[in-house]
Amino acid sequence: MPYVVYGIYQKGSLVYVGLTKRPLKREREHKRKFKGATFRRFVRCDRAYAQWLERKLIDLWRPKRNLNAGGSGPVTYRHSPEAKCRISEAVKVRVVTDDTRNKMSEAALRRPPVSEETRRKLRGYRHTEKAKICIGEKLRGVKKSLEARKNMSQSALKRPPRTHSDETRRHMSRAQKKRFNDPDAKRRHREGQRRRRTAEKERK
């Protein structure tokens, strides 16, 4: 799918340069965000040229709403610790109504299916060791409330039963055997069981 390099104009001035594979969707998003904005497509090309052109246009025109040099998305942008705290507090107090949930569900059902290329990328993705440690530290000791556990249980009961193919069962069996032959995996399993038993005793 070709990429489109585009510009957003407000009151005749260029305020943003971007690239996308879905120009119609991006146009709707920008017009909803920037009132009275004009969406203008510059060129339709492959990804490499689109990234190069986006960087050149940002460097040439310096649009005020571009947060980085462009070319690879917002990967170079990092929120400050203060901004992260503000975002976290805002998310904690946000209440999503049932009507909003239904709308989100309907919008998700209308999304196009994930391409086979994207599926291959997702299958090949692996967390780095540093990322695994960070994720483990974040999740360690987190206790879900009774209401959250009840909601998770009800959601699980609504799911259709899953039947694995014979090939999948063989893969799972090999993975489990390999896992429990690892001394570190055995140690982590024992520690997890010990923590669960301790937590059950405390609840009683």
CSV table of C-alpha atoms in Angstrom, one decimal:
chain,number,residue,atom,x,y,z
A,1,MET,CA,0.0,0.0,0.0
A,2,PRO,CA,1.5,3.4,-1.0
A,3,TYR,CA,2.1,6.2,1.5
A,4,VAL,CA,0.8,9.7,1.3
A,5,VAL,CA,2.7,12.8,2.5
A,6,TYR,CA,0.3,15.5,3.6
A,7,GLY,CA,0.0,18.9,5.2
A,8,ILE,CA,-2.5,20.5,7.6
A,9,TYR,CA,-3.2,24.2,7.1
A,10,GLN,CA,-4.9,26.5,9.6
A,11,LYS,CA,-5.8,30.1,8.5
A,12,GLY,CA,-3.6,29.6,5.5
A,13,SER,CA,-0.5,28.6,7.4
A,14,LEU,CA,1.1,25.1,7.4
A,15,VAL,CA,1.0,23.7,10.9
A,16,TYR,CA,1.7,20.0,10.5
A,17,VAL,CA,3.4,17.7,8.0
A,18,GLY,CA,2.8,13.9,8.2
A,19,LEU,CA,2.7,10.6,6.3
A,20,THR,CA,0.1,7.9,6.3
A,21,LYS,CA,-1.2,4.8,4.5
A,22,ARG,CA,-4.9,5.8,5.3
A,23,PRO,CA,-5.3,9.4,4.2
A,24,LEU,CA,-9.1,9.5,4.6
A,25,LYS,CA,-8.9,8.3,8.2
A,26,ARG,CA,-6.1,10.8,9.0
A,27,GLU,CA,-8.0,13.6,7.4
A,28,ARG,CA,-11.1,12.9,9.7
A,29,GLU,CA,-8.8,12.7,12.8
A,30,HIS,CA,-7.0,16.0,12.0
A,31,LYS,CA,-10.2,17.9,11.2
A,32,ARG,CA,-11.8,16.7,14.4
A,33,LYS,CA,-8.6,17.8,16.3
A,34,PHE,CA,-7.8,21.0,14.5
A,35,LYS,CA,-11.0,23.1,14.0
A,36,GLY,CA,-11.2,24.7,10.6
A,37,ALA,CA,-8.2,22.8,9.3
A,38,THR,CA,-7.5,22.1,5.6
A,39,PHE,CA,-6.0,18.7,4.6
A,40,ARG,CA,-3.7,18.8,1.6
A,41,ARG,CA,-2.0,15.8,0.0
A,42,PHE,CA,1.4,16.5,-1.4
A,43,VAL,CA,2.6,13.2,-3.0
A,44,ARG,CA,1.8,9.5,-3.1
A,45,CYS,CA,4.9,7.3,-3.0
A,46,ASP,CA,6.6,4.4,-1.3
A,47,ARG,CA,7.6,4.3,2.3
A,48,ALA,CA,11.3,5.2,2.0
A,49,TYR,CA,10.7,8.2,-0.2
A,50,ALA,CA,7.7,9.3,2.0
A,51,GLN,CA,9.9,9.2,5.2
A,52,TRP,CA,12.7,11.2,3.4
A,53,LEU,CA,10.3,13.8,2.1
A,54,GLU,CA,8.5,14.2,5.4
A,55,ARG,CA,11.9,15.0,7.1
A,56,LYS,CA,12.8,17.4,4.3
A,57,LEU,CA,9.5,19.3,4.5
A,58,ILE,CA,9.6,19.6,8.3
A,59,ASP,CA,13.2,20.8,8.2
A,60,LEU,CA,12.2,23.4,5.4
A,61,TRP,CA,9.0,24.7,6.8
A,62,ARG,CA,9.3,24.1,10.6
A,63,PRO,CA,5.5,23.4,11.2
A,64,LYS,CA,4.7,24.3,14.8
A,65,ARG,CA,2.7,21.2,15.6
A,66,ASN,CA,5.4,18.6,14.6
A,67,LEU,CA,7.1,17.4,17.8
A,68,ASN,CA,10.1,15.7,16.1
A,69,ALA,CA,12.1,15.6,12.9
A,70,GLY,CA,9.7,13.2,11.2
A,71,GLY,CA,10.5,10.2,9.0
A,72,SER,CA,9.9,7.4,11.5
A,73,GLY,CA,6.8,8.5,13.5
A,74,PRO,CA,6.9,9.6,17.1
A,75,VAL,CA,9.6,7.1,18.1
A,76,THR,CA,12.1,9.8,19.1
A,77,TYR,CA,9.6,11.7,21.3
A,78,ARG,CA,9.6,11.0,25.0
A,79,HIS,CA,7.2,12.3,27.6
A,80,SER,CA,8.7,14.1,30.6
A,81,PRO,CA,8.1,12.5,34.0
A,82,GLU,CA,5.7,15.3,34.9
A,83,ALA,CA,3.7,14.7,31.7
A,84,LYS,CA,3.6,11.0,32.4
A,85,CYS,CA,2.2,11.7,35.9
A,86,ARG,CA,-0.5,14.0,34.5
A,87,ILE,CA,-1.5,11.4,31.9
A,88,SER,CA,-1.6,8.7,34.5
A,89,GLU,CA,-3.8,10.7,36.9
A,90,ALA,CA,-6.2,11.6,34.0
A,91,VAL,CA,-6.6,8.0,33.0
A,92,LYS,CA,-7.3,6.9,36.6
A,93,VAL,CA,-10.3,9.2,37.0
A,94,ARG,CA,-11.7,8.6,33.5
A,95,VAL,CA,-15.0,6.8,33.5
A,96,VAL,CA,-16.1,5.0,30.3
A,97,THR,CA,-19.9,4.6,30.1
A,98,ASP,CA,-21.6,1.6,28.6
A,99,ASP,CA,-22.7,3.7,25.6
A,100,THR,CA,-19.0,4.6,24.9
A,101,ARG,CA,-18.0,1.0,25.3
A,102,ASN,CA,-20.6,0.0,22.7
A,103,LYS,CA,-19.4,2.6,20.3
A,104,MET,CA,-15.7,1.5,20.8
A,105,SER,CA,-16.8,-2.1,20.1
A,106,GLU,CA,-18.6,-1.2,17.0
A,107,ALA,CA,-15.7,0.9,15.7
A,108,ALA,CA,-13.3,-2.0,16.4
A,109,LEU,CA,-15.5,-4.3,14.4
A,110,ARG,CA,-15.4,-2.0,11.4
A,111,ARG,CA,-11.6,-1.9,11.3
A,112,PRO,CA,-10.0,-3.7,8.3
A,113,PRO,CA,-8.4,-7.0,9.1
A,114,VAL,CA,-4.7,-7.1,9.9
A,115,SER,CA,-2.6,-7.8,6.9
A,116,GLU,CA,-0.5,-10.9,6.6
A,117,GLU,CA,2.7,-8.8,6.6
A,118,THR,CA,1.7,-7.2,9.9
A,119,ARG,CA,0.9,-10.6,11.4
A,120,ARG,CA,4.4,-11.9,10.4
A,121,LYS,CA,6.0,-8.9,12.1
A,122,LEU,CA,3.9,-9.5,15.3
A,123,ARG,CA,4.8,-13.2,15.4
A,124,GLY,CA,8.5,-12.4,15.1
A,125,TYR,CA,8.5,-9.7,17.9
A,126,ARG,CA,10.3,-10.4,21.1
A,127,HIS,CA,10.7,-8.2,24.1
A,128,THR,CA,14.3,-7.4,25.1
A,129,GLU,CA,15.6,-8.6,28.4
A,130,LYS,CA,15.5,-5.1,29.8
A,131,ALA,CA,11.8,-4.7,28.7
A,132,LYS,CA,11.0,-8.1,30.4
A,133,ILE,CA,12.5,-6.9,33.6
A,134,CYS,CA,10.6,-3.6,33.5
A,135,ILE,CA,7.3,-5.4,32.8
A,136,GLY,CA,7.9,-7.9,35.6
A,137,GLU,CA,8.6,-5.1,38.1
A,138,LYS,CA,5.5,-3.2,37.1
A,139,LEU,CA,3.2,-6.3,37.5
A,140,ARG,CA,4.8,-7.7,40.6
A,141,GLY,CA,2.6,-7.3,43.6
A,142,VAL,CA,-0.3,-5.8,41.7
A,143,LYS,CA,-3.6,-7.0,43.3
A,144,LYS,CA,-6.8,-6.6,41.4
A,145,SER,CA,-9.9,-5.6,43.2
A,146,LEU,CA,-12.9,-8.0,43.8
A,147,GLU,CA,-14.9,-6.0,41.3
A,148,ALA,CA,-12.1,-6.3,38.6
A,149,ARG,CA,-11.8,-10.0,39.2
A,150,LYS,CA,-15.6,-10.4,38.9
A,151,ASN,CA,-15.6,-8.5,35.6
A,152,MET,CA,-12.8,-10.6,34.3
A,153,SER,CA,-14.6,-13.8,35.3
A,154,GLN,CA,-17.8,-12.7,33.6
A,155,SER,CA,-15.9,-11.7,30.5
A,156,ALA,CA,-14.2,-15.1,30.3
A,157,LEU,CA,-17.5,-17.0,30.7
A,158,LYS,CA,-18.9,-15.1,27.7
A,159,ARG,CA,-16.0,-16.2,25.4
A,160,PRO,CA,-16.7,-19.2,23.1
A,161,PRO,CA,-14.8,-22.3,24.0
A,162,ARG,CA,-11.4,-22.6,22.3
A,163,THR,CA,-10.4,-25.9,20.6
A,164,HIS,CA,-6.8,-26.3,19.8
A,165,SER,CA,-5.7,-28.2,16.7
A,166,ASP,CA,-3.5,-31.3,17.1
A,167,GLU,CA,-0.5,-29.4,15.8
A,168,THR,CA,-1.0,-26.6,18.3
A,169,ARG,CA,-1.3,-29.1,21.1
A,170,ARG,CA,2.0,-30.7,20.2
A,171,HIS,CA,3.7,-27.2,20.1
A,172,MET,CA,2.2,-26.4,23.6
A,173,SER,CA,3.4,-29.8,24.9
A,174,ARG,CA,6.9,-29.3,23.7
A,175,ALA,CA,7.0,-25.8,25.1
A,176,GLN,CA,5.8,-26.9,28.5
A,177,LYS,CA,8.3,-29.8,28.7
A,178,LYS,CA,11.1,-27.4,27.7
A,179,ARG,CA,10.0,-24.9,30.3
A,180,PHE,CA,9.9,-27.3,33.2
A,181,ASN,CA,13.2,-28.8,32.4
A,182,ASP,CA,14.7,-25.3,33.0
A,183,PRO,CA,15.9,-25.0,36.7
A,184,ASP,CA,15.1,-21.2,36.7
A,185,ALA,CA,11.6,-21.9,35.4
A,186,LYS,CA,11.1,-24.5,38.1
A,187,ARG,CA,12.3,-22.1,40.8
A,188,ARG,CA,10.0,-19.3,39.5
A,189,HIS,CA,7.1,-21.8,39.5
A,190,ARG,CA,7.7,-22.8,43.1
A,191,GLU,CA,8.0,-19.2,44.2
A,192,GLY,CA,4.7,-18.3,42.4
A,193,GLN,CA,2.9,-21.2,44.1
A,194,ARG,CA,4.3,-20.2,47.5
A,195,ARG,CA,3.1,-16.6,47.0
A,196,ARG,CA,-0.4,-17.8,45.9
A,197,ARG,CA,-0.7,-20.1,49.0
A,198,THR,CA,0.4,-17.2,51.3
A,199,ALA,CA,-2.1,-14.8,49.6
A,200,GLU,CA,-4.9,-17.4,50.1
A,201,LYS,CA,-4.1,-17.8,53.8
A,202,GLU,CA,-4.1,-14.0,54.2
A,203,ARG,CA,-7.6,-13.7,52.6
A,204,LYS,CA,-9.0,-16.4,54.9
